[in-house]
XYZ file of C-alpha atoms in Angstrom:
579
model
C 29.784 -129.434 -30.365
C 29.889 -125.970 -31.610
C 26.775 -124.753 -32.763
C 24.690 -126.505 -29.517
C 21.353 -123.755 -30.133
C 20.570 -125.031 -33.291
C 20.969 -128.673 -31.802
C 18.566 -127.907 -29.317
C 16.476 -127.530 -31.607
C 16.709 -130.680 -33.992
C 15.958 -131.908 -30.397
C 12.584 -129.808 -30.292
C 11.665 -130.711 -33.523
C 12.942 -134.765 -34.171
C 11.115 -135.228 -30.882
C 7.616 -133.578 -31.733
C 6.453 -137.529 -31.443
C 8.159 -138.332 -28.398
C 5.283 -136.102 -25.189
C 7.688 -136.487 -22.443
C 11.537 -135.892 -23.891
C 10.345 -133.161 -26.254
C 8.168 -131.621 -23.043
C 10.980 -131.835 -21.171
C 13.183 -129.421 -23.889
C 10.484 -127.132 -24.177
C 10.601 -127.056 -20.372
C 14.686 -124.987 -19.787
C 13.907 -122.752 -23.416
C 14.370 -119.730 -21.708
C 17.633 -121.501 -19.875
C 20.661 -120.588 -21.915
C 23.117 -122.186 -19.804
C 21.259 -125.506 -19.377
C 20.848 -125.726 -23.275
C 24.734 -125.555 -23.278
C 25.275 -127.967 -21.149
C 23.451 -130.740 -22.195
C 23.974 -129.465 -25.925
C 28.090 -128.039 -25.987
C 28.808 -131.524 -25.873
C 28.144 -135.482 -26.924
C 28.785 -138.177 -23.477
C 32.335 -139.536 -23.855
C 32.581 -142.923 -25.316
C 35.828 -144.675 -24.472
C 36.704 -147.963 -22.573
C 34.422 -147.727 -20.045
C 31.963 -147.063 -22.330
C 29.594 -144.085 -22.209
C 28.155 -142.274 -18.166
C 26.219 -139.205 -17.672
C 22.791 -137.967 -15.914
C 19.298 -139.296 -17.302
C 17.856 -136.438 -19.579
C 17.347 -135.178 -23.324
C 20.439 -134.045 -24.442
C 23.618 -134.682 -26.436
C 25.723 -135.116 -23.635
C 22.254 -137.309 -21.104
C 21.770 -140.328 -21.392
C 18.172 -140.694 -23.429
C 16.555 -144.027 -25.721
C 18.138 -141.444 -28.421
C 21.658 -141.531 -27.155
C 21.671 -144.998 -26.327
C 20.008 -146.349 -29.412
C 22.476 -144.232 -32.349
C 25.266 -146.177 -29.515
C 23.671 -149.594 -30.390
C 23.298 -148.726 -34.569
C 27.605 -147.425 -34.410
C 28.634 -151.205 -32.172
C 26.234 -152.926 -35.080
C 28.442 -151.269 -37.772
C 31.101 -151.932 -35.757
C 30.417 -155.557 -35.174
C 29.612 -155.781 -38.617
C 33.061 -156.209 -40.174
C 33.387 -159.390 -38.164
C 32.051 -162.236 -40.657
C 30.543 -164.328 -37.789
C 29.339 -161.364 -35.213
C 25.546 -162.284 -36.304
C 24.913 -165.676 -35.072
C 28.342 -164.853 -32.418
C 25.526 -162.369 -31.407
C 25.187 -159.881 -28.250
C 24.098 -160.862 -24.146
C 22.616 -157.523 -22.738
C 21.725 -157.311 -18.905
C 20.514 -153.851 -17.202
C 20.972 -152.899 -13.639
C 18.427 -151.457 -11.115
C 18.449 -147.969 -12.186
C 16.223 -145.201 -13.544
C 15.570 -146.862 -17.324
C 18.066 -149.242 -16.867
C 15.512 -152.027 -18.786
C 14.371 -149.410 -20.992
C 17.314 -149.096 -22.043
C 18.213 -152.535 -22.231
C 15.607 -153.007 -24.034
C 16.446 -150.609 -26.911
C 19.883 -152.267 -27.509
C 18.835 -155.501 -28.238
C 16.217 -153.977 -30.908
C 18.297 -151.691 -32.214
C 20.891 -154.581 -32.883
C 18.820 -156.765 -33.776
C 17.459 -154.189 -36.621
C 20.522 -154.720 -38.810
C 20.394 -158.756 -38.405
C 22.618 -158.844 -35.039
C 21.498 -161.895 -33.181
C 20.779 -160.573 -28.798
C 21.000 -162.674 -25.920
C 18.671 -160.374 -23.866
C 18.554 -161.250 -19.394
C 14.796 -161.301 -18.786
C 15.431 -159.747 -15.120
C 18.526 -157.460 -14.020
C 21.723 -158.927 -13.752
C 25.246 -158.200 -12.748
C 28.463 -157.529 -14.766
C 29.790 -160.300 -13.932
C 27.280 -162.438 -15.027
C 26.898 -160.773 -18.075
C 31.088 -161.129 -18.819
C 30.660 -164.616 -18.046
C 27.337 -164.983 -20.480
C 28.988 -163.628 -22.911
C 32.010 -165.612 -22.811
C 29.161 -168.993 -21.829
C 27.757 -168.423 -25.227
C 30.736 -167.464 -27.663
C 29.151 -164.619 -28.056
C 31.494 -161.894 -30.466
C 29.554 -158.514 -27.319
C 27.865 -157.364 -24.591
C 26.622 -154.329 -23.529
C 25.748 -153.212 -19.632
C 23.601 -150.605 -18.867
C 24.465 -149.784 -15.270
C 26.207 -145.929 -13.936
C 27.948 -149.048 -12.326
C 27.780 -146.553 -8.169
C 27.581 -143.108 -9.649
C 24.218 -141.418 -7.736
C 21.031 -142.461 -8.162
C 20.301 -139.841 -11.182
C 22.754 -141.385 -13.862
C 22.916 -144.308 -15.995
C 25.874 -145.887 -18.681
C 26.139 -147.925 -21.317
C 29.238 -150.395 -21.641
C 30.601 -152.541 -24.220
C 32.536 -154.958 -23.531
C 34.112 -158.071 -26.413
C 34.507 -161.705 -26.652
C 36.818 -162.645 -24.500
C 34.057 -160.821 -21.607
C 36.507 -157.997 -20.697
C 35.738 -154.540 -21.493
C 37.233 -152.926 -25.151
C 40.070 -151.741 -25.583
C 40.692 -148.307 -26.057
C 42.097 -148.886 -29.845
C 38.168 -150.746 -30.271
C 36.725 -147.923 -27.929
C 38.075 -145.380 -30.712
C 37.087 -147.308 -33.653
C 33.074 -147.945 -32.221
C 33.087 -143.919 -31.297
C 33.805 -143.380 -35.333
C 31.080 -145.936 -35.938
C 28.801 -144.137 -33.418
C 29.466 -140.539 -35.150
C 29.006 -142.069 -38.499
C 25.061 -142.635 -36.724
C 22.322 -139.939 -36.288
C 19.986 -139.453 -33.136
C 17.239 -139.730 -34.842
C 17.917 -141.980 -38.285
C 18.555 -145.617 -36.370
C 17.373 -148.824 -37.818
C 15.591 -150.234 -34.587
C 12.435 -152.716 -34.310
C 10.010 -152.985 -31.571
C 11.443 -156.265 -28.888
C 7.460 -158.324 -29.792
C 9.594 -158.691 -33.454
C 12.583 -159.158 -32.661
C 11.931 -162.145 -30.023
C 10.037 -163.484 -32.981
C 11.980 -163.427 -35.395
C 14.052 -165.082 -33.042
C 15.999 -161.645 -33.442
C 16.744 -161.477 -29.706
C 16.681 -164.677 -26.986
C 15.452 -163.913 -23.560
C 17.924 -165.572 -20.910
C 17.731 -166.317 -17.505
C 18.000 -169.460 -15.087
C 19.397 -170.944 -17.267
C 22.377 -169.683 -17.848
C 22.777 -168.497 -13.399
C 23.079 -171.876 -12.783
C 26.011 -173.126 -14.863
C 27.650 -169.696 -12.984
C 27.416 -170.425 -10.160
C 28.832 -174.068 -10.292
C 31.378 -171.742 -11.696
C 31.847 -169.915 -9.360
C 31.712 -172.083 -6.651
C 34.617 -174.527 -8.361
C 36.319 -171.931 -6.936
C 36.674 -172.922 -3.033
C 39.986 -173.945 -1.938
C 37.924 -175.403 1.898
C 34.801 -176.016 -0.235
C 33.868 -179.338 2.948
C 35.268 -176.484 6.083
C 32.549 -174.138 4.980
C 30.278 -177.032 4.481
C 31.176 -178.124 7.629
C 31.409 -174.950 9.578
C 29.431 -172.325 7.935
C 27.060 -172.100 11.257
C 30.010 -170.992 12.974
C 29.219 -167.154 12.429
C 27.042 -164.887 11.078
C 27.018 -162.798 8.540
C 24.206 -160.135 7.202
C 24.759 -158.918 3.526
C 23.346 -155.850 1.895
C 22.800 -155.394 -2.106
C 22.107 -152.182 -1.875
C 19.019 -151.267 -3.567
C 21.092 -153.953 -7.116
C 21.740 -156.831 -8.488
C 23.228 -158.954 -5.689
C 20.240 -159.914 -3.624
C 19.916 -163.312 -5.618
C 23.191 -164.194 -7.285
C 25.142 -163.389 -3.450
C 22.216 -164.833 -2.101
C 21.930 -167.609 -3.686
C 25.944 -168.836 -3.513
C 26.259 -167.988 -0.735
C 23.472 -170.288 0.847
C 24.820 -172.977 -1.506
C 28.028 -173.266 -0.121
C 27.225 -173.542 3.464
C 26.726 -169.663 4.823
C 23.679 -171.139 7.682
C 23.822 -167.536 9.504
C 22.702 -165.530 6.242
C 21.034 -162.504 7.023
C 20.253 -159.790 4.411
C 19.162 -156.115 5.304
C 15.518 -156.394 4.900
C 14.775 -151.894 4.324
C 17.696 -152.766 0.695
C 16.979 -156.047 -0.845
C 14.246 -155.317 -3.551
C 15.889 -153.370 -6.491
C 15.419 -149.979 -6.281
C 16.943 -146.800 -9.264
C 16.202 -144.510 -6.239
C 19.101 -146.140 -3.245
C 16.685 -144.343 -1.508
C 18.632 -145.345 2.485
C 22.246 -144.183 1.449
C 23.134 -140.729 -0.019
C 25.014 -143.143 -2.249
C 24.866 -147.251 -3.558
C 28.884 -147.612 -2.788
C 30.124 -149.694 -0.665
C 33.104 -147.668 -0.473
C 31.216 -145.507 2.181
C 31.270 -146.599 5.277
C 27.725 -145.204 5.650
C 26.117 -146.930 3.020
C 26.591 -149.967 6.537
C 24.504 -148.339 8.995
C 21.332 -150.226 8.482
C 22.988 -153.604 8.265
C 25.805 -153.186 11.192
C 22.296 -152.180 12.876
C 21.627 -155.930 12.132
C 24.521 -157.376 12.499
C 24.348 -156.207 15.891
C 20.911 -157.409 16.109
C 21.907 -160.938 15.308
C 25.312 -161.335 16.163
C 27.685 -161.374 12.862
C 31.065 -160.025 12.705
C 30.967 -160.508 8.772
C 29.405 -158.264 6.694
C 29.297 -157.888 2.652
C 27.891 -155.047 0.995
C 27.238 -155.245 -2.881
C 26.467 -152.252 -5.532
C 24.069 -151.372 -7.897
C 25.618 -153.737 -11.122
C 27.607 -156.013 -7.973
C 31.013 -156.048 -9.140
C 32.387 -154.399 -6.350
C 31.752 -155.663 -2.828
C 32.344 -153.480 -0.090
C 33.286 -155.196 4.055
C 32.691 -154.244 7.541
C 34.280 -156.100 9.674
C 33.898 -156.647 13.742
C 36.923 -155.451 15.707
C 37.969 -156.250 19.165
C 36.123 -153.098 20.819
C 32.625 -154.214 19.568
C 32.518 -152.000 16.867
C 32.597 -152.414 12.832
C 35.310 -150.698 10.812
C 34.625 -150.270 6.941
C 38.089 -152.158 5.416
C 39.268 -150.198 2.680
C 39.366 -152.067 -1.060
C 43.375 -152.410 -0.920
C 42.467 -153.933 2.945
C 40.346 -156.101 1.201
C 42.373 -158.141 -1.484
C 45.380 -158.527 0.426
C 43.337 -160.216 2.824
C 42.010 -162.324 -0.406
C 45.212 -162.266 -1.944
C 46.758 -163.902 1.415
C 44.417 -166.306 2.008
C 44.432 -167.311 -1.008
C 47.613 -168.136 -1.844
C 48.921 -169.298 1.959
C 45.993 -171.892 1.760
C 47.335 -173.258 -1.752
C 50.912 -173.512 -0.269
C 49.057 -175.316 2.617
C 47.097 -177.435 0.289
C 50.373 -178.224 -2.668
C 48.089 -176.422 -4.821
C 50.210 -172.763 -5.782
C 51.344 -173.419 -9.007
C 55.312 -172.596 -9.674
C 53.904 -169.542 -12.033
C 50.707 -168.201 -10.279
C 50.031 -164.529 -11.943
C 47.579 -162.074 -9.426
C 47.126 -158.395 -10.950
C 46.834 -154.713 -9.789
C 45.832 -151.922 -11.002
C 48.503 -149.078 -10.692
C 46.946 -147.390 -8.204
C 46.503 -150.448 -5.671
C 49.295 -150.723 -2.192
C 51.844 -152.606 -2.294
C 51.165 -154.457 -0.044
C 49.865 -157.064 -2.043
C 53.870 -156.984 -4.409
C 55.334 -157.732 -0.627
C 53.450 -160.615 0.313
C 53.121 -162.725 -3.499
C 56.810 -162.221 -3.037
C 56.866 -163.695 -0.241
C 55.267 -166.988 -2.218
C 56.992 -166.719 -4.810
C 54.171 -165.380 -6.772
C 54.535 -162.931 -9.886
C 52.797 -159.656 -9.079
C 52.110 -157.411 -12.687
C 50.729 -154.163 -12.714
C 48.283 -152.424 -14.579
C 46.437 -149.661 -15.677
C 42.924 -149.150 -14.433
C 40.272 -149.899 -15.402
C 40.062 -153.700 -15.308
C 39.830 -154.306 -18.952
C 43.834 -154.748 -18.004
C 43.252 -157.393 -15.727
C 40.758 -158.861 -18.227
C 44.000 -158.279 -21.023
C 46.473 -160.717 -18.078
C 44.435 -163.107 -18.471
C 44.217 -163.720 -21.616
C 47.562 -163.286 -22.266
C 48.227 -165.939 -19.594
C 46.459 -168.543 -20.802
C 47.557 -167.931 -24.463
C 50.834 -167.906 -23.565
C 51.149 -170.279 -21.056
C 53.637 -169.028 -19.018
C 51.222 -167.921 -15.845
C 48.533 -169.208 -14.160
C 46.454 -166.247 -12.922
C 45.120 -166.287 -8.854
C 43.574 -163.233 -8.652
C 42.530 -159.803 -9.685
C 42.424 -156.987 -7.965
C 41.660 -152.114 -7.341
C 42.262 -149.618 -4.625
C 38.565 -149.248 -6.175
C 36.906 -152.472 -4.207
C 37.114 -154.971 -7.784
C 38.241 -157.549 -7.128
C 38.679 -161.159 -9.926
C 39.533 -165.248 -8.961
C 40.293 -167.629 -11.296
C 39.007 -165.997 -14.471
C 35.830 -167.930 -15.265
C 34.139 -163.753 -15.122
C 36.623 -161.350 -16.823
C 35.457 -158.483 -14.942
C 35.704 -157.442 -11.197
C 32.739 -159.708 -10.058
C 31.864 -158.445 -6.280
C 29.679 -162.342 -6.112
C 32.753 -164.885 -6.425
C 34.894 -162.367 -3.888
C 31.873 -162.701 -1.663
C 32.026 -166.893 -1.147
C 35.872 -166.187 -1.119
C 35.859 -163.486 1.593
C 33.193 -166.180 3.928
C 35.020 -169.446 2.712
C 38.184 -167.132 4.220
C 35.880 -165.976 7.901
C 34.358 -169.736 8.200
C 38.242 -170.709 8.140
C 39.499 -168.151 9.908
C 37.153 -168.537 12.574
C 37.797 -171.818 12.728
C 41.509 -171.082 14.537
C 39.839 -168.237 16.698
C 40.566 -165.355 14.627
C 38.224 -163.168 12.851
C 39.282 -160.545 9.357
C 40.277 -157.970 11.540
C 42.169 -159.706 13.403
C 43.906 -161.864 10.437
C 44.625 -157.639 8.761
C 46.247 -157.065 11.802
C 48.596 -160.236 11.205
C 49.407 -159.473 8.022
C 50.392 -155.621 9.450
C 52.782 -157.205 11.527
C 54.128 -159.323 8.657
C 55.209 -156.927 6.135
C 54.945 -153.987 7.768
C 52.539 -150.743 7.466
C 51.282 -149.269 4.298
C 48.442 -147.157 4.560
C 46.816 -145.809 1.720
C 44.198 -143.084 0.527
C 42.782 -141.142 -2.312
C 41.086 -137.788 -3.021
C 38.807 -136.926 -5.490
C 37.914 -133.318 -6.475
C 34.636 -132.920 -8.623
C 34.265 -130.459 -10.349
C 31.033 -129.084 -13.216
C 30.368 -128.999 -16.694
C 32.645 -127.900 -19.486
C 34.498 -125.350 -16.837
C 35.500 -128.409 -14.540
C 36.646 -130.750 -17.731
C 38.876 -127.148 -18.582
C 40.493 -126.983 -15.388
C 41.121 -130.448 -14.866
C 42.755 -130.129 -17.800
C 44.587 -127.101 -17.673
C 45.747 -128.887 -13.624
C 47.524 -132.130 -15.453
C 49.874 -129.738 -18.514
C 51.100 -127.578 -15.796
C 51.712 -130.989 -13.729
C 53.297 -131.860 -16.560
C 55.108 -128.262 -17.443
C 56.226 -128.308 -13.925
C 56.698 -131.614 -12.560
C 57.126 -131.832 -9.241
C 60.994 -132.396 -8.023
C 59.956 -132.687 -3.815
C 56.319 -134.204 -2.126
C 56.464 -132.743 1.801
C 59.763 -132.297 1.808
C 59.994 -135.719 0.492
C 62.436 -136.129 -2.753
C 60.574 -137.983 -5.752
C 63.386 -140.700 -6.712
C 61.586 -141.012 -10.412
C 58.374 -139.598 -12.156
C 56.604 -141.767 -14.110
C 54.221 -139.874 -17.311
C 52.180 -142.511 -18.202
C 50.817 -140.769 -21.717
C 54.017 -140.200 -22.747
C 55.125 -143.748 -22.006
C 58.552 -142.421 -20.070
C 60.398 -142.597 -16.402
C 62.571 -139.985 -15.485
C 64.706 -141.040 -13.128
C 65.655 -137.290 -10.897
C 69.022 -137.390 -9.511
C 70.611 -138.832 -12.866
C 68.914 -137.944 -15.888
C 68.464 -140.882 -16.781
C 64.998 -142.370 -18.531
C 63.107 -145.510 -19.346
C 59.692 -147.147 -21.167
C 57.026 -147.350 -20.072
C 55.159 -151.156 -20.733
C 51.841 -149.354 -20.699
C 49.763 -148.534 -22.931
C 49.066 -144.183 -23.216
C 47.111 -143.277 -20.329
C 46.339 -139.670 -18.834
C 48.589 -140.698 -15.681
C 51.379 -138.923 -13.711
C 53.112 -141.116 -11.222
C 56.116 -139.897 -9.171
C 57.705 -142.441 -6.204
C 59.176 -141.864 -3.294
C 61.665 -143.760 -1.364
C 61.019 -146.103 0.724
C 58.077 -147.980 -0.900
C 55.896 -144.140 -1.001
C 54.246 -143.737 -4.006
C 52.160 -140.449 -5.551
C 49.670 -140.822 -8.291
C 47.348 -137.960 -10.703
C 44.594 -139.587 -12.654
C 41.869 -137.685 -14.116
C 38.293 -140.183 -14.720
C 38.114 -140.578 -18.516
C 33.910 -140.105 -18.166
C 33.254 -137.279 -15.673
C 34.593 -133.843 -14.521
C 36.005 -135.503 -11.776
C 40.924 -135.948 -10.546
C 41.605 -138.235 -8.056
C 44.301 -137.914 -5.911
C 46.064 -141.424 -5.169
C 48.759 -141.316 -1.804
C 50.339 -144.801 -0.238
C 53.297 -144.932 2.208
C 55.214 -148.012 4.362
C 56.348 -147.513 7.772
C 57.207 -149.884 10.294
C 53.879 -148.568 12.532
C 50.713 -147.568 11.906
C 50.802 -144.403 13.075
C 54.765 -142.771 11.206
C 52.271 -144.326 8.455
C 50.022 -142.329 8.415
C 51.078 -139.780 9.316
C 53.730 -140.069 6.322
C 50.287 -140.404 5.022
C 48.759 -136.910 5.822
C 52.091 -135.504 5.251
C 52.821 -136.282 1.151
C 48.084 -135.845 0.626
C 48.177 -133.157 2.142
C 51.491 -131.248 0.498
C 50.130 -133.021 -2.839
C 46.481 -131.122 -2.122
C 47.699 -128.338 -2.074
C 49.580 -128.161 -5.436
C 46.295 -129.337 -7.180
C 44.654 -127.289 -5.810
C 46.407 -124.332 -7.207
C 46.153 -125.176 -10.423
C 42.668 -127.017 -9.932
C 40.934 -123.184 -8.301
C 42.507 -121.049 -9.513
């Protein structure tokens, strides 16, 4: 947005009757840099929807941005004949203003005559995804910023298949949003929308169907019923939306010794007991570990605010806890599902597992050993959802499991987004089963390494700020394309993939081939012996991510290899980012 001063002045004038917003805007009147940060651009609307810091301005999350997004979504939906009657499901998590933003969404959609199913209490992303499919909705919206810091919130849009909208759809919705104004959108009151039948409040009736279908994915339900009291499990929702659904499902399947962290049970958008509500962070398990020691638990489960990501801590032989990576959790669950299906005679001959491009190659090795097809997709669970739909439509494959290294897992396909509730259930089932063999999940992980080799992965994030940060990241990606790396840590690059261009270059021969991925700003360097380096910027914030993975015949060698590859890659990225 070029003329941000004029846009700031317009917001001042248009919010004159909104004292809270107007007061916030007046308070920055003498801060030119802050005005620029809030108004130099609009929040990006991509396939993950909107996400930004809460506050007044076009580059912030507020009711005017939410109304405009909802008006744009409404205009897009009206291109489809059945959109008004099929409607939109709307959910929200525990973040600040999530409930208000969800209600604004429903009321704006209702003003355009579009039926809305609005959850009466906070609910998780997987439940929203499930509801879209269960209610045969045209679309869905969930108000969340996942595991971002407390000052963030967001607006995610889903399509009728229960997955997030595709890139082309996102662009089309964005065009409709840009054709709408922040202060000239139609809306109605919530009471009017409910009384007129345009908004239907939903809750426990849909939850019950979700619980039953989720539990139907268990492979050894009777064993868990019989031995569910043999292990103690500690669970923390990290102040998010997972407390009710996760504890409900775990109690129902037979986990009798289930303990929740009392300080983190209740929803709280400030997330007061953690630095960040992120189950990837070992620090998020501090209170849970203390409780686990008190009750003698070997397994700790944690979900993020919108309960689409699951983190796991397992007790090691020395008595301390270890936080598993998303790759390790995914491989443990894949191994459990495939080995159990094979034992029970239910492993489909056309079984399919799907993972993101940046996730571990260990999963590929496990699938190969069971004759199961592994398919790679771009980062973003919507791409896994597309593969589920494709498998269902063609009948060529039977979807079993999908995962991302960023702690997203899904079995079965009742939901079409990552589902920490279902994943928590399967992790608990696996823990109970292996306990009957005298093993913990940590033992199982070591067994997997012994069978398939040691695979280690790491990620590094480069978080910058504002406009300057976005520009530095864009320049870094441009430089990497202009100067592809021939080696990384003195290891030769075998092939170089530019997902944006859709090409793969074999370094030694100079031959190229077409990649079967949608265009995306991702670069991948493939090295010998199952090692790789990937660089990918965030589409919604000034962040660049580096992914490194490598295999070796011992844990020490794999760790050393990853360390060298990461250090060399970091040197290159830092030189471009911070010049």
